[in-house]
Amino acid sequence: MDWASDFDVLDPQYIADPFSVWDELRQSCPVAHSSRRGSSWLPTRYEDVTALAHDIEHFSSLEVAVIPFEGEAPQEPLLAYGLPPISADPPLHTWTRRLLLPWFSHKKVAGYEPLTRELCRSLAAGLKEAERADAAADYAQQIPVRVIAHILGVPPELSDTFTGWVRDVLEFADDQQRRRAGMQALIQYFLTELDRRRANPGEDLLSSLLQTEVEGEAIDDSLVLGTAALVLIAGVDTTWSAIGSSLWHLATHEDDRRRLLSDKEVWPLAIEELLRAYSPVTMARVVQRDVEFAGCPMRAGDRILMNFPAANRDPEVFEDSDQVVLDRARNRHVAFGSGIHRCAGSNLARMELRVALEEWLAAIPEFSLAEGAEVTWAGGQVRGPRSLPVVLR
Amino acid sequence: MRIRLDPDRCQGHARCFGLSPELFDVDDYGYSSLNFEGEVPTELEEKARLAIANCPEYAIEEVE
Ligand code: HEM
Ligand code: SF4
């Protein structure tokens, strides 16, 4: 495959090891192009990715899906505004983002920590007596969805259903029918919930959005719906992928596992380093009008794949960029994006990653990749392990 | 040592606060500010440098 002119982000080899492809592209063609799934560009340098993220005039967030929808977006009238704030440009972006941010402030997130810890502890306790476990499916995947369910005020029993919908929308996006069905089910669910909360408001994010007034008027239902759907879609797959990749790293790097077990001080830097090295999330932008960027002739309607994961591996910015250095002291990583769309849930994601690793290591200090085991990775919009068989000893 | 935080550049990554809570405050929207005036206390200079070197938006800098 010619990666410079015909890349395919869903190529299984690329999903398993995108790093070597990015290293080569940074040397030969730092902004690659492809006409698969429409004309799109793939930047690989930190400087380019952050510059693109900051130029919101040329590069709009109206389309942020890495795999474009074929035909009309689903449920057009119900989601008149898409999934704000992620799929919005200012001014809509500005105020819809402000509605969400206080729910994920440092203080608020500290309040979600005890339930996250209890959840992780009981999951780890359930695994630790066995000889083997799937650290992705039986642990990582179980955590974020339950925390988000709590924040949205939906019963934890629905967690598996939620996980299924989110995977349909993100992981299986190339199957247009499956993706559409997942999105429809999710929207349908929240529609019913909105009616329930209107009659019976609670303390949750959904109820609060319904009661919010902006300039004296209730906000449009389609905005509430879009925002609720976004929180679920953005908060589940992403974080479980970060937890899974970090456990994969610790299962394959004994020295780093030992260091985390013995050195409490290194944790704050180590969490950021794991986020840098295994950044799970790639977003998209759509070019607003013809523009030349880094020598590339971009046309209105082209898509840009916002390759935050590759930016974080750029040797121009990160010394030994291909190595995980747990105590890396200079780490301006952009795993949570760059500019005005900085991940609204980043405080929550960090807390979940830290607590998930703390509780796993407390219960299961010794573990390694099962011999001959097949680790499967998902990729595209979100990269992370889906099956991670480990031996506990 | 003196430092400055540019509120127009800050996007609320909270890296500064995470690494050096002694020097920064974050508001309910996640945006950050210095929680002191004047010189950085000598024993916190290392932490101030750490915050500068980790802000993805280059919003914090040392000033003369
Ligand atoms: C490790 C886990 C996570 C990663 C790596 C991640 C990554 C990202 C990235 C890169 C963006 C920027 C999007 C863009 O530039 O278009 C973003 C936006 C966003 N994320 Fe996350 N995310 C994570 C977890 C979460 C969680 C737990 C939530 C919980 C609600 C969340 C909610 C959001 C929201 C609402 C936005 C949109 C912000 C805006 O457009 O202003 N994310 N995320
Ligand atoms: S690290 Fe930078 S962008 Fe993030 S809160 Fe601090 S000053 Fe703002």
Coordinates of C-alpha atoms and ligand atoms in Angstrom, one line a residue:
Chain A
M1 CA 0.0 0.0 0.0
D2 CA 1.3 3.5 -0.8
W3 CA 0.7 5.2 2.5
A4 CA 1.5 8.7 1.2
S5 CA -1.2 8.7 -1.5
D6 CA -3.6 5.9 -0.6
F7 CA -3.7 5.3 3.1
D8 CA -6.4 3.2 4.8
V9 CA -6.8 3.8 8.5
L10 CA -8.8 0.6 8.8
D11 CA -6.1 -1.6 7.4
P12 CA -5.6 -4.3 10.1
Q13 CA -1.8 -4.0 10.0
Y14 CA -2.1 -0.3 10.5
I15 CA -4.4 -0.8 13.4
A16 CA -2.0 -3.2 15.0
D17 CA 1.1 -1.0 14.4
P18 CA 0.4 2.5 13.2
F19 CA 3.6 3.8 14.7
S20 CA 6.0 2.7 12.0
V21 CA 3.7 4.1 9.3
W22 CA 3.7 7.5 10.9
D23 CA 7.5 7.4 11.4
E24 CA 7.9 6.8 7.7
L25 CA 5.3 9.4 6.6
R26 CA 6.9 12.1 8.8
Q27 CA 10.1 11.6 6.8
S28 CA 8.6 11.1 3.3
C29 CA 5.2 12.9 3.2
P30 CA 4.1 14.4 6.5
V31 CA 0.6 15.1 5.4
A32 CA -0.6 12.0 3.5
H33 CA -3.6 11.8 1.2
S34 CA -6.2 9.2 0.3
S35 CA -9.3 9.0 -1.8
R36 CA -10.8 6.1 -0.1
R37 CA -14.0 7.2 1.7
G38 CA -13.8 10.6 0.1
S39 CA -10.8 12.9 -0.3
S40 CA -8.9 13.0 3.1
W41 CA -5.6 14.1 4.6
L42 CA -3.6 12.5 7.3
P43 CA -1.1 14.8 9.1
T44 CA 1.6 13.1 11.2
R45 CA 3.6 16.0 12.7
Y46 CA 2.8 17.6 16.0
E47 CA 3.3 21.1 14.5
D48 CA 0.8 20.4 11.7
V49 CA -1.8 18.7 13.9
T50 CA -1.9 21.5 16.4
A51 CA -1.9 24.2 13.8
L52 CA -4.9 22.5 12.1
A53 CA -6.7 22.2 15.4
H54 CA -6.3 25.9 16.0
D55 CA -7.4 27.1 12.6
I56 CA -11.1 26.8 13.1
E57 CA -11.9 29.1 10.3
H58 CA -10.6 26.8 7.6
F59 CA -11.1 23.5 9.4
S60 CA -14.6 23.0 10.7
S61 CA -15.9 20.5 13.2
L62 CA -19.2 20.0 11.5
E63 CA -18.0 16.6 10.5
V64 CA -15.8 14.9 13.1
A65 CA -16.3 11.2 12.3
V66 CA -13.2 9.5 11.0
I67 CA -15.3 7.2 8.8
P68 CA -17.8 9.5 7.0
F69 CA -21.5 8.7 6.8
E70 CA -22.6 7.5 3.5
G71 CA -25.7 9.5 2.4
E72 CA -27.7 11.5 4.9
A73 CA -26.7 11.6 8.6
P74 CA -29.1 9.5 10.6
Q75 CA -32.1 11.1 12.4
E76 CA -31.5 14.4 10.7
P77 CA -34.4 16.3 12.3
L78 CA -33.9 14.9 15.8
L79 CA -30.2 15.8 15.8
A80 CA -30.5 19.1 14.0
Y81 CA -27.3 20.3 15.6
G82 CA -25.4 17.1 15.5
L83 CA -23.6 16.2 18.8
P84 CA -22.6 19.6 20.3
P85 CA -20.1 20.8 21.3
I86 CA -17.9 18.3 19.5
S87 CA -19.6 18.7 16.1
A88 CA -20.1 22.4 16.4
D89 CA -18.1 25.5 15.5
P90 CA -18.4 28.8 17.4
P91 CA -20.8 30.4 18.4
L92 CA -22.9 27.2 19.0
H93 CA -19.8 25.4 20.3
T94 CA -18.9 28.1 22.8
W95 CA -22.1 28.0 24.9
T96 CA -22.9 24.3 24.5
R97 CA -19.4 23.5 25.8
R98 CA -19.9 25.8 28.8
L99 CA -23.1 23.8 29.7
L100 CA -21.1 20.6 29.9
L101 CA -17.8 21.7 31.5
P102 CA -18.9 22.1 35.1
W103 CA -20.0 18.5 35.1
F104 CA -16.5 17.4 34.5
S105 CA -14.6 20.0 36.6
H106 CA -11.8 18.9 38.9
K107 CA -14.0 19.2 41.9
K108 CA -17.0 17.3 40.4
V109 CA -14.7 14.5 39.2
A110 CA -13.3 14.1 42.7
G111 CA -16.8 13.3 43.7
Y112 CA -17.0 10.4 41.1
E113 CA -13.8 8.9 42.4
P114 CA -15.2 6.7 45.3
L115 CA -17.7 5.0 43.1
T116 CA -15.1 4.4 40.4
R117 CA -12.7 2.9 42.9
E118 CA -15.4 0.6 44.4
L119 CA -16.3 -0.5 40.9
C120 CA -12.7 -1.2 39.9
R121 CA -12.0 -3.0 43.2
S122 CA -14.9 -5.3 42.9
L123 CA -14.0 -6.1 39.2
A124 CA -10.4 -6.8 40.1
A125 CA -11.4 -9.0 43.1
G126 CA -13.6 -11.0 40.8
L127 CA -10.7 -11.7 38.5
K128 CA -7.7 -12.2 40.8
E129 CA -8.3 -15.8 41.9
A130 CA -8.3 -17.1 38.3
E131 CA -5.2 -18.0 36.4
R132 CA -6.1 -16.0 33.3
A133 CA -8.2 -13.0 32.5
D134 CA -9.1 -10.8 29.6
A135 CA -7.9 -7.4 30.9
A136 CA -9.7 -5.6 28.1
A137 CA -13.1 -7.2 28.0
D138 CA -13.5 -8.2 31.6
Y139 CA -11.9 -5.2 33.2
A140 CA -11.2 -2.0 31.1
Q141 CA -14.4 -2.3 29.1
Q142 CA -16.5 -2.6 32.2
I143 CA -15.4 0.7 33.9
P144 CA -16.1 3.9 32.0
V145 CA -19.6 3.0 30.9
R146 CA -20.7 2.5 34.4
V147 CA -19.3 5.9 35.6
I148 CA -21.0 7.6 32.7
A149 CA -24.3 5.8 33.4
H150 CA -24.1 7.3 36.9
I151 CA -23.5 10.8 35.6
L152 CA -26.3 10.5 33.1
G153 CA -28.6 9.0 35.8
V154 CA -29.3 5.8 34.0
P155 CA -29.4 2.3 35.6
P156 CA -26.1 0.4 35.6
E157 CA -27.9 -2.7 34.3
L158 CA -28.1 -1.0 30.9
S159 CA -24.3 -0.8 30.8
D160 CA -23.8 -3.6 28.3
T161 CA -26.5 -2.3 26.1
F162 CA -24.8 1.1 26.1
T163 CA -21.4 -0.5 25.3
G164 CA -23.0 -2.2 22.4
W165 CA -24.4 1.0 20.9
V166 CA -21.2 2.9 21.4
R167 CA -19.2 0.1 19.6
D168 CA -21.7 0.1 16.8
V169 CA -21.3 3.8 16.3
L170 CA -17.5 4.1 16.7
E171 CA -15.8 0.7 16.3
F172 CA -18.0 -0.7 13.6
A173 CA -18.6 2.6 11.8
D174 CA -17.5 1.1 8.5
D175 CA -20.6 -1.0 8.5
Q176 CA -23.0 1.8 7.7
Q177 CA -26.1 -0.1 8.6
R178 CA -24.8 -1.2 11.9
R179 CA -23.6 2.2 12.8
R180 CA -27.0 3.8 11.8
A181 CA -28.9 1.2 13.9
G182 CA -26.7 1.8 16.9
M183 CA -27.1 5.6 16.7
Q184 CA -30.9 5.2 16.2
A185 CA -31.2 2.9 19.3
L186 CA -29.2 5.3 21.4
I187 CA -31.3 8.4 20.3
Q188 CA -34.5 6.5 20.8
Y189 CA -33.4 5.6 24.3
F190 CA -32.5 9.2 25.3
L191 CA -35.8 10.4 23.8
T192 CA -37.8 8.3 26.2
E193 CA -35.5 9.3 29.0
L194 CA -36.1 13.0 28.3
D195 CA -39.8 12.6 28.7
R196 CA -39.2 10.7 32.0
R197 CA -36.9 13.4 33.4
R198 CA -39.3 16.2 32.3
A199 CA -41.9 14.5 34.5
N200 CA -39.5 13.5 37.2
P201 CA -36.4 15.6 37.3
G202 CA -33.4 14.1 39.2
E203 CA -29.9 15.4 40.0
D204 CA -28.3 14.1 36.8
L205 CA -26.8 15.7 33.8
L206 CA -29.9 15.0 31.6
S207 CA -32.4 16.6 34.1
S208 CA -30.1 19.5 34.5
L209 CA -29.8 20.2 30.7
L210 CA -33.6 20.1 30.5
Q211 CA -33.9 22.7 33.2
T212 CA -31.2 25.0 31.8
E213 CA -32.3 28.3 30.2
V214 CA -30.1 30.2 27.9
E215 CA -31.1 33.8 27.5
G216 CA -34.4 33.1 29.1
E217 CA -35.4 30.2 27.0
A218 CA -35.2 26.4 27.5
I219 CA -32.7 24.9 25.2
D220 CA -33.9 23.0 22.2
D221 CA -34.6 19.3 22.7
S222 CA -32.4 18.3 19.8
L223 CA -29.5 20.0 21.6
V224 CA -30.1 18.2 24.8
L225 CA -30.4 14.9 22.9
G226 CA -27.2 15.6 21.0
T227 CA -25.2 16.5 24.1
A228 CA -26.4 13.4 26.0
A229 CA -25.6 11.2 23.1
L230 CA -22.1 12.8 22.9
V231 CA -21.3 12.3 26.5
L232 CA -22.1 8.6 26.2
I233 CA -20.2 8.2 22.8
A234 CA -17.2 10.2 23.9
G235 CA -16.8 8.9 27.4
V236 CA -16.9 5.1 27.0
D237 CA -14.8 3.7 24.2
T238 CA -12.1 6.3 24.5
T239 CA -11.4 5.8 28.2
W240 CA -11.7 2.0 28.1
S241 CA -9.2 2.0 25.3
A242 CA -6.7 4.1 27.3
I243 CA -7.1 1.7 30.3
G244 CA -6.7 -1.3 28.0
S245 CA -3.6 0.0 26.2
S246 CA -2.0 0.9 29.5
L247 CA -2.6 -2.6 30.9
W248 CA -1.2 -4.0 27.6
H249 CA 1.9 -1.9 28.2
L250 CA 2.2 -3.1 31.8
A251 CA 1.7 -6.8 30.7
T252 CA 4.5 -6.5 28.3
H253 CA 7.0 -4.2 30.1
E254 CA 7.9 -5.7 33.5
D255 CA 10.2 -2.9 34.5
D256 CA 7.5 -0.3 34.1
R257 CA 5.0 -2.4 36.0
R258 CA 7.5 -2.8 38.9
R259 CA 8.2 0.9 38.9
L260 CA 4.5 1.8 39.2
L261 CA 4.2 -0.7 42.1
S262 CA 7.1 0.8 44.0
D263 CA 7.2 4.5 43.1
K264 CA 4.1 6.5 44.1
E265 CA 5.8 9.7 43.1
V266 CA 6.0 8.8 39.4
W267 CA 2.3 8.3 38.9
P268 CA 1.2 11.8 37.8
L269 CA 3.8 11.8 35.1
A270 CA 3.3 8.2 34.2
I271 CA -0.4 8.6 33.6
E272 CA 0.3 11.4 31.1
E273 CA 3.0 9.4 29.5
L274 CA 0.7 6.4 28.9
L275 CA -1.9 8.8 27.5
R276 CA 0.8 10.2 25.2
A277 CA 2.2 6.9 23.9
Y278 CA -1.1 5.2 23.4
S279 CA -3.4 8.1 22.6
P280 CA -6.6 6.5 21.6
V281 CA -8.5 9.2 19.8
T282 CA -8.4 10.5 16.2
M283 CA -11.0 13.1 15.2
A284 CA -11.9 14.7 11.8
R285 CA -12.3 18.2 10.4
V286 CA -13.9 19.3 7.1
V287 CA -12.2 21.9 4.9
Q288 CA -14.4 25.0 4.6
R289 CA -12.8 26.6 1.5
D290 CA -9.8 25.8 -0.7
V291 CA -6.6 26.3 1.1
E292 CA -3.0 25.3 0.9
F293 CA -1.7 23.7 4.1
A294 CA 1.9 22.5 4.5
G295 CA 2.2 22.5 0.7
C296 CA -0.9 20.4 0.2
P297 CA -3.8 21.7 -2.0
M298 CA -6.8 21.1 0.2
R299 CA -10.2 21.5 -1.3
A300 CA -13.5 22.6 0.3
G301 CA -15.2 19.4 1.5
D302 CA -12.0 17.4 2.0
R303 CA -11.6 15.8 5.4
I304 CA -8.7 16.1 7.7
L305 CA -7.9 13.2 10.1
M306 CA -6.8 14.9 13.3
N307 CA -4.0 12.5 14.1
F308 CA -3.4 13.4 17.7
P309 CA -1.9 10.0 18.3
A310 CA 0.8 10.5 15.7
A311 CA 1.5 14.1 16.9
N312 CA 2.3 12.5 20.3
R313 CA 4.9 10.3 18.7
D314 CA 6.7 13.1 16.8
P315 CA 10.5 12.9 17.5
E316 CA 10.8 16.6 16.8
V317 CA 8.8 17.3 20.0
F318 CA 9.3 14.2 22.2
E319 CA 12.8 12.8 22.9
D320 CA 12.8 9.0 22.4
S321 CA 9.3 9.5 21.2
D322 CA 8.8 5.7 20.5
Q323 CA 9.7 4.8 24.1
V324 CA 7.5 4.9 27.1
V325 CA 9.4 7.0 29.7
L326 CA 7.3 6.9 32.8
D327 CA 8.9 10.0 34.3
R328 CA 9.0 12.0 31.1
A329 CA 9.2 15.6 32.4
R330 CA 8.5 17.5 29.2
N331 CA 5.3 16.2 27.8
R332 CA 3.0 18.6 26.0
H333 CA 0.9 15.7 24.7
V334 CA -2.3 16.3 22.8
A335 CA -4.1 13.1 23.6
F336 CA -7.1 15.2 24.6
G337 CA -6.9 17.4 21.5
S338 CA -5.6 20.9 21.1
G339 CA -7.4 24.3 21.0
I340 CA -11.1 25.0 21.7
H341 CA -12.3 21.4 21.5
R342 CA -10.0 20.2 24.2
C343 CA -11.7 17.1 25.7
A344 CA -14.4 18.2 28.0
G345 CA -14.1 14.9 29.9
S346 CA -10.3 15.0 30.4
N347 CA -10.4 15.3 34.1
L348 CA -12.8 12.3 34.3
A349 CA -10.8 10.2 31.9
R350 CA -7.5 10.8 33.8
M351 CA -9.2 9.9 37.1
E352 CA -10.6 6.7 35.7
L353 CA -7.3 5.7 34.1
R354 CA -5.4 6.3 37.4
V355 CA -8.0 4.5 39.6
A356 CA -8.3 1.6 37.2
L357 CA -4.6 1.0 37.2
E358 CA -4.2 1.5 40.9
E359 CA -6.9 -1.0 41.7
W360 CA -5.7 -3.5 39.2
L361 CA -2.2 -3.4 40.5
A362 CA -3.3 -3.6 44.1
A363 CA -5.2 -6.8 43.4
I364 CA -3.0 -8.2 40.6
P365 CA 0.5 -7.0 41.0
E366 CA 2.0 -9.8 38.9
F367 CA 0.7 -10.4 35.4
S368 CA 1.9 -10.8 31.9
L369 CA 0.6 -11.4 28.4
A370 CA -0.6 -15.0 28.0
E371 CA 1.8 -16.9 25.8
G372 CA 0.6 -17.3 22.2
A373 CA -2.4 -15.2 23.1
E374 CA -3.9 -13.1 20.3
V375 CA -4.4 -9.5 21.3
T376 CA -7.0 -7.9 19.1
W377 CA -7.0 -4.1 18.5
A378 CA -9.8 -1.8 17.3
G379 CA -8.9 1.3 15.4
G380 CA -10.2 4.1 13.2
Q381 CA -11.7 6.8 15.5
V382 CA -10.5 5.1 18.7
R383 CA -7.6 2.7 19.0
G384 CA -7.3 0.2 21.9
P385 CA -7.2 -3.5 22.7
R386 CA -10.5 -5.4 22.5
S387 CA -9.2 -8.7 23.8
L388 CA -6.1 -8.8 26.0
P389 CA -5.5 -12.2 27.5
V390 CA -3.2 -12.1 30.5
V391 CA -1.8 -14.7 32.9
L392 CA -2.1 -13.8 36.5
R393 CA 0.6 -15.1 38.8
Chain B
M1 CA 11.4 33.6 39.2
R2 CA 8.1 35.1 37.8
I3 CA 5.6 33.3 35.6
R4 CA 2.6 34.4 33.5
L5 CA -0.4 32.5 32.4
D6 CA -2.2 33.7 29.3
P7 CA -5.9 33.2 29.8
D8 CA -6.6 33.5 26.1
R9 CA -4.3 30.6 25.3
C10 CA -5.4 28.4 28.2
Q11 CA -7.8 25.7 27.1
G12 CA -8.2 24.0 30.4
H13 CA -6.0 20.9 30.0
A14 CA -5.3 21.2 33.7
R15 CA -1.8 19.8 33.3
C16 CA -0.4 22.7 35.3
F17 CA -2.8 22.2 38.2
G18 CA -2.3 18.4 38.1
L19 CA 1.5 18.7 38.4
S20 CA 1.7 21.8 40.6
P21 CA -1.5 22.4 42.5
E22 CA 0.5 24.7 44.9
L23 CA 0.8 27.3 42.1
F24 CA -2.5 27.1 40.2
D25 CA -6.2 27.2 40.6
V26 CA -8.8 25.8 38.2
D27 CA -12.3 27.1 37.9
D28 CA -15.5 25.2 37.4
Y29 CA -15.0 25.3 33.6
G30 CA -11.5 23.9 33.9
Y31 CA -9.6 27.0 33.1
S32 CA -6.5 27.8 35.1
S33 CA -5.0 30.8 36.8
L34 CA -2.0 31.6 39.1
N35 CA -3.0 31.4 42.8
F36 CA -0.3 33.7 44.0
E37 CA 1.2 37.1 43.2
G38 CA 4.7 38.1 42.6
E39 CA 7.6 35.7 42.8
V40 CA 7.3 31.9 42.6
P41 CA 8.4 30.7 46.1
T42 CA 11.9 29.4 45.7
E43 CA 11.1 25.8 46.7
L44 CA 8.4 25.7 44.0
E45 CA 10.5 26.9 41.1
E46 CA 11.1 23.3 39.9
K47 CA 7.3 22.8 39.9
A48 CA 6.7 26.0 38.0
R49 CA 9.2 24.8 35.3
L50 CA 7.4 21.4 35.1
A51 CA 4.1 23.2 34.5
I52 CA 5.6 25.4 31.8
A53 CA 7.1 22.3 30.0
N54 CA 3.8 20.4 30.1
C55 CA 1.2 22.9 29.0
P56 CA 0.1 21.8 25.5
E57 CA -1.1 25.3 24.7
Y58 CA 2.1 27.1 25.6
A59 CA 0.0 29.3 27.9
I60 CA 2.5 29.5 30.7
E61 CA 5.8 31.2 30.4
E62 CA 8.6 32.6 32.6
V63 CA 8.8 36.4 32.5
E64 CA 11.7 38.7 33.3
Ligands
HEM1 C1 -8.8 8.7 27.6 C2 -10.0 9.1 27.3 C3 -10.3 10.2 26.4 C4 -9.6 10.7 25.3 C5 -8.3 10.3 24.8 C6 -10.5 11.7 24.7 C7 -10.1 12.5 23.6 C8 -10.8 13.6 23.1 C9 -10.3 14.4 22.1 C10 -9.0 14.2 21.3 C11 -11.2 15.4 21.9 C12 -11.1 16.6 20.9 C13 -12.1 16.5 19.8 C14 -11.7 17.4 18.7 O1 -10.7 18.1 18.6 O2 -12.5 17.4 17.7 C15 -12.3 15.2 22.8 C16 -13.4 15.9 23.0 C17 -14.4 15.7 23.9 N1 -14.5 14.7 24.8 FE1 -13.0 13.3 25.2 N2 -11.6 11.9 25.4 C18 -11.6 10.9 26.4 C19 -12.6 10.7 27.4 C20 -13.7 11.5 27.5 C21 -14.7 11.3 28.6 C22 -14.6 10.4 29.7 C23 -15.7 12.2 28.3 C24 -16.8 12.3 29.2 C25 -17.8 13.0 29.1 C26 -15.3 12.9 27.1 C27 -16.1 13.9 26.5 C28 -15.7 14.8 25.5 C29 -16.4 15.9 25.0 C30 -17.8 16.3 25.5 C31 -15.7 16.4 23.9 C32 -16.1 17.6 23.1 C33 -15.4 18.9 23.5 C34 -15.6 20.0 22.6 O3 -15.9 19.8 21.4 O4 -15.5 21.2 23.0 N3 -14.1 12.5 26.7 N4 -12.0 14.1 23.6
SF4_2 S1 -1.8 23.3 31.3 FE1 -2.0 25.1 30.1 S2 -3.9 25.0 29.0 FE2 -3.9 23.5 30.6 S3 -5.0 24.6 32.3 FE3 -2.8 24.9 32.6 S4 -2.4 26.8 31.5 FE4 -4.4 26.1 30.8

